[in-house]
DNA sequence: TCTATATATCTATATATTTATATCTTTATA
DNA sequence: TATAAAGATATAAATATATAGATATATAGA
């Protein structure tokens, strides 16, 4: 029935969001927006242990957010879809809106 | 320093995403897009126990995603920002893109 | 007191991190 | 060619922490 399908869809959406729901993965996604990069380069640039970067990239890969391409001993990761970057921008805008609201609230409280 | 601020920002974004990262909350957000609603109505409509709905709404409220307004014994919840709905639409589009890719892959494998 | 909502406690499950080790690929060398 | 060493990445095990759901109970307002 319809509600079952919906539940599946909601679950998929939730899992997609879950893949964004970690600070390190946010950093990785942001870094990958500038172009593909290797595990090692990301680890050095973001100052995150290699195993942690590899683990998080695997999560992004498993959820279809990132893609991997091997070249020699290196593995290059990239975002699977530019919309992923746009989604992060949207999160940013929502956060800005929240700050704005708090600012308004603060100003009203002071006045 | 800059990297600390960034970490904070990434953490905020991650927490925002975390608030979206549950099927029930996806359902609640989707329901709230149609307009404000009470805890009880949402619980009945979505067939989720009252305590669970209340809990999830509290999470959305704490993270600034939803707002609450009391009217008598009822509490009306609503989305704090229409951009939240748009963010969900974007997730939907990303999912569609993934399905599309899988379809292409499947067709290539068959051929 | 009744209704609607929130919360506390308990339990089960999921998640992230650390450390160590395994795998895969290239390169060097006997 | 076979093999060993080195570099890059992935994975496993252990631990700590976070999260969700169920049930019962507390709180707020009519």
Tab-separated table of C-alpha atoms (C1' of nucleotides) in Angstrom:
chain	number	residue	atom	x	y	z
A	1	UNK	CA	0.000	0.000	0.000
A	2	UNK	CA	0.918	3.636	-0.463
A	3	UNK	CA	2.082	4.241	3.088
A	4	UNK	CA	4.618	1.445	2.754
A	5	UNK	CA	6.105	2.991	-0.336
A	6	UNK	CA	6.202	6.316	1.423
A	7	UNK	CA	7.959	4.815	4.394
A	8	UNK	CA	10.590	3.435	2.064
A	9	UNK	CA	11.016	6.810	0.421
A	10	UNK	CA	11.243	8.575	3.761
A	11	UNK	CA	13.788	6.019	4.866
A	12	UNK	CA	15.880	6.616	1.752
A	13	UNK	CA	15.758	10.349	2.297
A	14	UNK	CA	16.693	9.884	5.932
A	15	UNK	CA	19.656	7.733	4.975
A	16	UNK	CA	20.814	10.277	2.449
A	17	UNK	CA	20.626	12.941	5.147
A	18	UNK	CA	22.464	10.648	7.510
A	19	UNK	CA	25.365	10.545	5.102
A	20	UNK	CA	25.564	14.344	5.453
A	21	UNK	CA	25.103	14.242	9.206
A	22	UNK	CA	28.697	14.243	10.384
A	23	UNK	CA	31.126	17.167	10.630
A	24	UNK	CA	33.967	15.245	9.006
A	25	UNK	CA	31.787	14.208	6.116
A	26	UNK	CA	30.655	17.805	5.712
A	27	UNK	CA	34.308	18.776	5.478
A	28	UNK	CA	34.995	16.029	2.957
A	29	UNK	CA	32.017	16.973	0.816
A	30	UNK	CA	33.062	20.595	0.888
A	31	UNK	CA	36.602	19.656	-0.107
A	32	UNK	CA	35.368	17.449	-2.930
A	33	UNK	CA	33.291	20.284	-4.359
A	34	UNK	CA	36.566	21.826	-5.501
A	35	UNK	CA	37.303	18.687	-7.509
A	36	UNK	CA	38.328	15.089	-7.082
A	37	UNK	CA	41.023	14.221	-4.569
A	38	UNK	CA	42.802	11.240	-3.083
A	39	UNK	CA	42.311	9.813	0.376
A	40	UNK	CA	45.803	10.873	1.398
A	41	UNK	CA	45.451	14.409	0.140
A	42	UNK	CA	42.150	14.812	1.924
A	43	UNK	CA	43.607	13.382	5.110
A	44	UNK	CA	46.530	15.809	4.996
A	45	UNK	CA	44.470	18.822	3.974
A	46	UNK	CA	41.807	18.287	6.636
A	47	UNK	CA	44.194	16.905	9.272
A	48	UNK	CA	42.109	13.798	9.814
A	49	UNK	CA	43.662	10.322	10.292
A	50	UNK	CA	43.793	8.281	7.096
A	51	UNK	CA	41.647	5.466	8.451
A	52	UNK	CA	38.955	7.940	9.459
A	53	UNK	CA	38.937	9.601	6.052
A	54	UNK	CA	38.779	6.230	4.334
A	55	UNK	CA	35.910	5.149	6.562
A	56	UNK	CA	33.878	8.297	5.934
A	57	UNK	CA	34.531	8.210	2.205
A	58	UNK	CA	33.331	4.620	2.192
A	59	UNK	CA	30.095	5.744	3.824
A	60	UNK	CA	29.649	8.467	1.206
A	61	UNK	CA	30.424	5.955	-1.530
A	62	UNK	CA	28.028	3.316	-0.195
A	63	UNK	CA	25.256	5.881	-0.146
A	64	UNK	CA	25.953	7.017	-3.681
A	65	UNK	CA	27.148	10.450	-2.615
A	66	UNK	CA	30.732	9.968	-3.750
A	67	UNK	CA	32.414	7.906	-6.450
A	68	UNK	CA	35.873	6.352	-6.422
A	69	UNK	CA	38.373	5.884	-9.207
A	70	UNK	CA	41.652	4.076	-8.777
A	71	UNK	CA	44.828	5.314	-10.425
A	72	UNK	CA	47.859	3.334	-9.421
A	73	UNK	CA	48.030	3.161	-5.674
A	74	UNK	CA	45.872	6.244	-5.315
A	75	UNK	CA	42.107	6.329	-5.165
A	76	UNK	CA	40.472	9.493	-6.360
A	77	UNK	CA	37.131	10.400	-4.857
A	78	UNK	CA	34.618	12.832	-6.289
A	79	UNK	CA	31.033	13.875	-5.683
A	80	UNK	CA	28.540	11.824	-7.678
A	81	UNK	CA	26.178	14.713	-8.244
A	82	UNK	CA	26.640	18.498	-8.135
A	83	UNK	CA	23.229	18.704	-6.451
A	84	UNK	CA	24.948	17.405	-3.337
A	85	UNK	CA	26.940	20.597	-3.159
A	86	UNK	CA	23.776	22.588	-3.709
A	87	UNK	CA	22.097	20.739	-0.860
A	88	UNK	CA	24.948	21.796	1.409
A	89	UNK	CA	24.509	25.380	0.270
A	90	UNK	CA	20.862	25.108	1.181
A	91	UNK	CA	21.789	23.873	4.659
A	92	UNK	CA	24.054	26.879	4.892
A	93	UNK	CA	21.214	29.193	3.988
A	94	UNK	CA	18.937	27.596	6.549
A	95	UNK	CA	21.600	28.129	9.193
A	96	UNK	CA	21.962	31.765	8.147
A	97	UNK	CA	18.213	32.151	8.475
A	98	UNK	CA	18.388	30.775	12.004
A	99	UNK	CA	21.154	33.204	12.928
A	100	UNK	CA	19.095	36.008	11.454
A	101	UNK	CA	16.092	35.018	13.530
A	102	UNK	CA	18.184	34.871	16.677
A	103	UNK	CA	19.565	38.289	15.857
A	104	UNK	CA	16.061	39.693	15.486
A	105	UNK	CA	15.059	38.023	18.721
A	106	UNK	CA	18.111	39.411	20.508
A	107	UNK	CA	17.435	42.909	19.216
A	108	UNK	CA	13.828	42.716	20.297
A	109	UNK	CA	14.884	41.540	23.753
A	110	UNK	CA	17.366	44.402	24.106
A	111	UNK	CA	14.851	47.016	22.933
B	1	UNK	CA	41.730	30.491	13.820
B	2	UNK	CA	39.886	29.881	10.582
B	3	UNK	CA	39.864	26.097	10.766
B	4	UNK	CA	38.193	26.215	14.173
B	5	UNK	CA	35.411	28.395	12.860
B	6	UNK	CA	35.025	26.060	9.949
B	7	UNK	CA	34.790	23.069	12.228
B	8	UNK	CA	32.036	24.827	14.133
B	9	UNK	CA	30.198	25.570	10.917
B	10	UNK	CA	30.593	22.022	9.686
B	11	UNK	CA	29.319	20.779	13.011
B	12	UNK	CA	26.263	23.022	12.783
B	13	UNK	CA	25.547	21.807	9.272
B	14	UNK	CA	25.980	18.229	10.395
B	15	UNK	CA	23.560	18.738	13.264
B	16	UNK	CA	21.025	20.303	10.964
B	17	UNK	CA	21.317	17.302	8.671
B	18	UNK	CA	21.054	15.013	11.668
B	19	UNK	CA	17.670	16.514	12.438
B	20	UNK	CA	16.568	15.409	8.950
B	21	UNK	CA	18.197	12.006	9.281
B	22	UNK	CA	15.303	9.923	10.537
B	23	UNK	CA	12.348	8.480	8.606
B	24	UNK	CA	9.796	9.629	11.173
B	25	UNK	CA	11.147	13.145	11.139
B	26	UNK	CA	11.067	13.123	7.349
B	27	UNK	CA	7.415	12.165	7.586
B	28	UNK	CA	6.756	14.901	10.137
B	29	UNK	CA	8.533	17.538	8.060
B	30	UNK	CA	6.605	16.466	4.999
B	31	UNK	CA	3.331	16.647	6.906
B	32	UNK	CA	4.185	20.077	8.295
B	33	UNK	CA	4.835	21.416	4.813
B	34	UNK	CA	1.081	21.331	4.305
B	35	UNK	CA	0.643	23.645	7.281
B	36	UNK	CA	0.842	23.671	11.045
B	37	UNK	CA	-0.570	20.760	12.997
B	38	UNK	CA	-0.898	19.495	16.533
B	39	UNK	CA	1.028	16.630	18.093
B	40	UNK	CA	-2.122	14.547	18.332
B	41	UNK	CA	-3.172	15.123	14.747
B	42	UNK	CA	0.269	14.233	13.482
B	43	UNK	CA	0.339	11.131	15.642
B	44	UNK	CA	-3.031	9.989	14.299
B	45	UNK	CA	-2.288	10.879	10.677
B	46	UNK	CA	1.090	9.177	10.613
B	47	UNK	CA	0.142	6.339	12.950
B	48	UNK	CA	3.044	6.990	15.285
B	49	UNK	CA	2.719	6.820	19.095
B	50	UNK	CA	2.155	10.204	20.710
B	51	UNK	CA	5.306	10.031	22.808
B	52	UNK	CA	7.394	9.286	19.731
B	53	UNK	CA	5.900	12.194	17.797
B	54	UNK	CA	6.432	14.525	20.720
B	55	UNK	CA	10.030	13.382	21.023
B	56	UNK	CA	10.814	13.903	17.353
B	57	UNK	CA	9.091	17.258	17.260
B	58	UNK	CA	11.167	18.293	20.251
B	59	UNK	CA	14.303	17.383	18.322
B	60	UNK	CA	13.148	19.446	15.345
B	61	UNK	CA	12.289	22.317	17.658
B	62	UNK	CA	15.605	22.208	19.508
B	63	UNK	CA	17.427	22.402	16.219
B	64	UNK	CA	15.371	25.316	14.987
B	65	UNK	CA	13.667	23.320	12.255
B	66	UNK	CA	10.192	23.534	13.752
B	67	UNK	CA	8.390	26.040	15.946
B	68	UNK	CA	5.715	25.412	18.535
B	69	UNK	CA	2.721	27.493	19.488
B	70	UNK	CA	0.405	26.579	22.320
B	71	UNK	CA	-3.338	27.052	22.054
B	72	UNK	CA	-5.175	25.722	25.042
B	73	UNK	CA	-4.135	22.156	25.625
B	74	UNK	CA	-2.987	21.773	22.039
B	75	UNK	CA	0.445	22.596	20.718
B	76	UNK	CA	0.683	23.532	17.086
B	77	UNK	CA	3.923	22.801	15.298
B	78	UNK	CA	5.090	24.346	12.043
B	79	UNK	CA	8.237	24.525	9.961
B	80	UNK	CA	10.434	27.467	10.884
B	81	UNK	CA	11.589	28.067	7.338
B	82	UNK	CA	10.156	27.104	3.946
B	83	UNK	CA	13.726	26.406	2.837
B	84	UNK	CA	13.517	23.251	4.954
B	85	UNK	CA	10.884	21.905	2.587
B	86	UNK	CA	13.038	22.885	-0.361
B	87	UNK	CA	15.964	21.028	1.161
B	88	UNK	CA	13.806	17.912	1.298
B	89	UNK	CA	12.882	18.388	-2.328
B	90	UNK	CA	16.555	18.579	-3.161
B	91	UNK	CA	17.152	15.292	-1.331
B	92	UNK	CA	14.359	13.856	-3.419
B	93	UNK	CA	16.022	15.039	-6.601
B	94	UNK	CA	19.349	13.572	-5.554
B	95	UNK	CA	17.626	10.235	-4.935
B	96	UNK	CA	15.992	10.396	-8.338
B	97	UNK	CA	19.401	11.041	-9.872
B	98	UNK	CA	20.741	7.932	-8.135
B	99	UNK	CA	17.874	5.820	-9.434
B	100	UNK	CA	18.503	7.204	-12.904
B	101	UNK	CA	22.182	6.273	-12.693
B	102	UNK	CA	21.340	2.761	-11.551
B	103	UNK	CA	18.894	2.445	-14.416
B	104	UNK	CA	21.561	3.462	-16.911
B	105	UNK	CA	23.998	1.039	-15.329
B	106	UNK	CA	21.441	-1.773	-15.465
B	107	UNK	CA	20.681	-1.084	-19.104
B	108	UNK	CA	24.365	-1.059	-19.982
B	109	UNK	CA	24.869	-4.368	-18.168
B	110	UNK	CA	21.980	-5.987	-20.022
B	111	UNK	CA	23.165	-4.748	-23.419
C	1	DT	C1'	-10.936	15.801	36.612
C	2	DC	C1'	-10.152	15.305	31.645
C	3	DT	C1'	-7.381	16.160	27.557
C	4	DA	C1'	-3.197	17.059	25.235
C	5	DT	C1'	1.580	17.112	25.498
C	6	DA	C1'	6.061	16.334	27.515
C	7	DT	C1'	9.437	13.724	29.931
C	8	DA	C1'	12.007	9.932	32.385
C	9	DT	C1'	13.726	5.399	32.465
C	10	DC	C1'	15.085	1.347	30.371
C	11	DT	C1'	16.634	-1.371	26.496
C	12	DA	C1'	18.290	-2.196	22.046
C	13	DT	C1'	20.775	-0.633	18.261
C	14	DA	C1'	23.729	2.372	15.585
C	15	DT	C1'	27.733	5.257	15.046
C	16	DA	C1'	32.366	7.211	15.369
C	17	DT	C1'	37.135	6.735	16.752
C	18	DT	C1'	41.505	4.406	17.749
C	19	DT	C1'	44.929	1.110	16.824
C	20	DA	C1'	46.633	-2.444	14.366
C	21	DT	C1'	46.720	-5.026	10.366
C	22	DA	C1'	45.394	-6.498	5.701
C	23	DT	C1'	45.021	-5.623	0.736
C	24	DC	C1'	46.295	-3.749	-3.570
C	25	DT	C1'	49.486	-1.686	-6.725
C	26	DT	C1'	53.848	-0.191	-8.257
C	27	DT	C1'	58.788	-0.418	-8.277
C	28	DA	C1'	63.171	-2.417	-7.464
C	29	DT	C1'	66.146	-6.263	-7.504
C	30	DA	C1'	68.037	-10.956	-7.599
D	1	DT	C1'	60.243	-13.927	-13.904
D	2	DA	C1'	59.632	-14.134	-9.260
D	3	DT	C1'	59.773	-11.871	-5.234
D	4	DA	C1'	60.513	-8.396	-1.887
D	5	DA	C1'	59.839	-3.758	-0.315
D	6	DA	C1'	57.236	0.444	-0.122
D	7	DG	C1'	53.274	3.388	-0.584
D	8	DA	C1'	48.288	4.141	-0.489
D	9	DT	C1'	44.053	2.619	0.939
D	10	DA	C1'	40.825	-0.424	3.251
D	11	DT	C1'	39.278	-3.132	6.990
D	12	DA	C1'	38.791	-5.434	11.669
D	13	DA	C1'	38.303	-5.401	16.610
D	14	DA	C1'	37.512	-2.953	20.640
D	15	DT	C1'	35.580	0.867	22.994
D	16	DA	C1'	32.849	4.810	23.863
D	17	DT	C1'	28.973	7.385	22.835
D	18	DA	C1'	24.621	8.564	20.623
D	19	DT	C1'	20.099	7.483	19.193
D	20	DA	C1'	15.446	5.524	18.830
D	21	DG	C1'	11.502	3.246	20.703
D	22	DA	C1'	8.369	1.390	24.516
D	23	DT	C1'	6.155	2.141	28.659
D	24	DA	C1'	4.847	4.630	32.395
D	25	DT	C1'	4.291	8.911	34.483
D	26	DA	C1'	4.428	13.946	34.956
D	27	DT	C1'	2.852	18.533	33.594
D	28	DA	C1'	-0.130	22.203	31.733
D	29	DG	C1'	-4.435	24.038	30.626
D	30	DA	C1'	-9.688	23.719	30.189
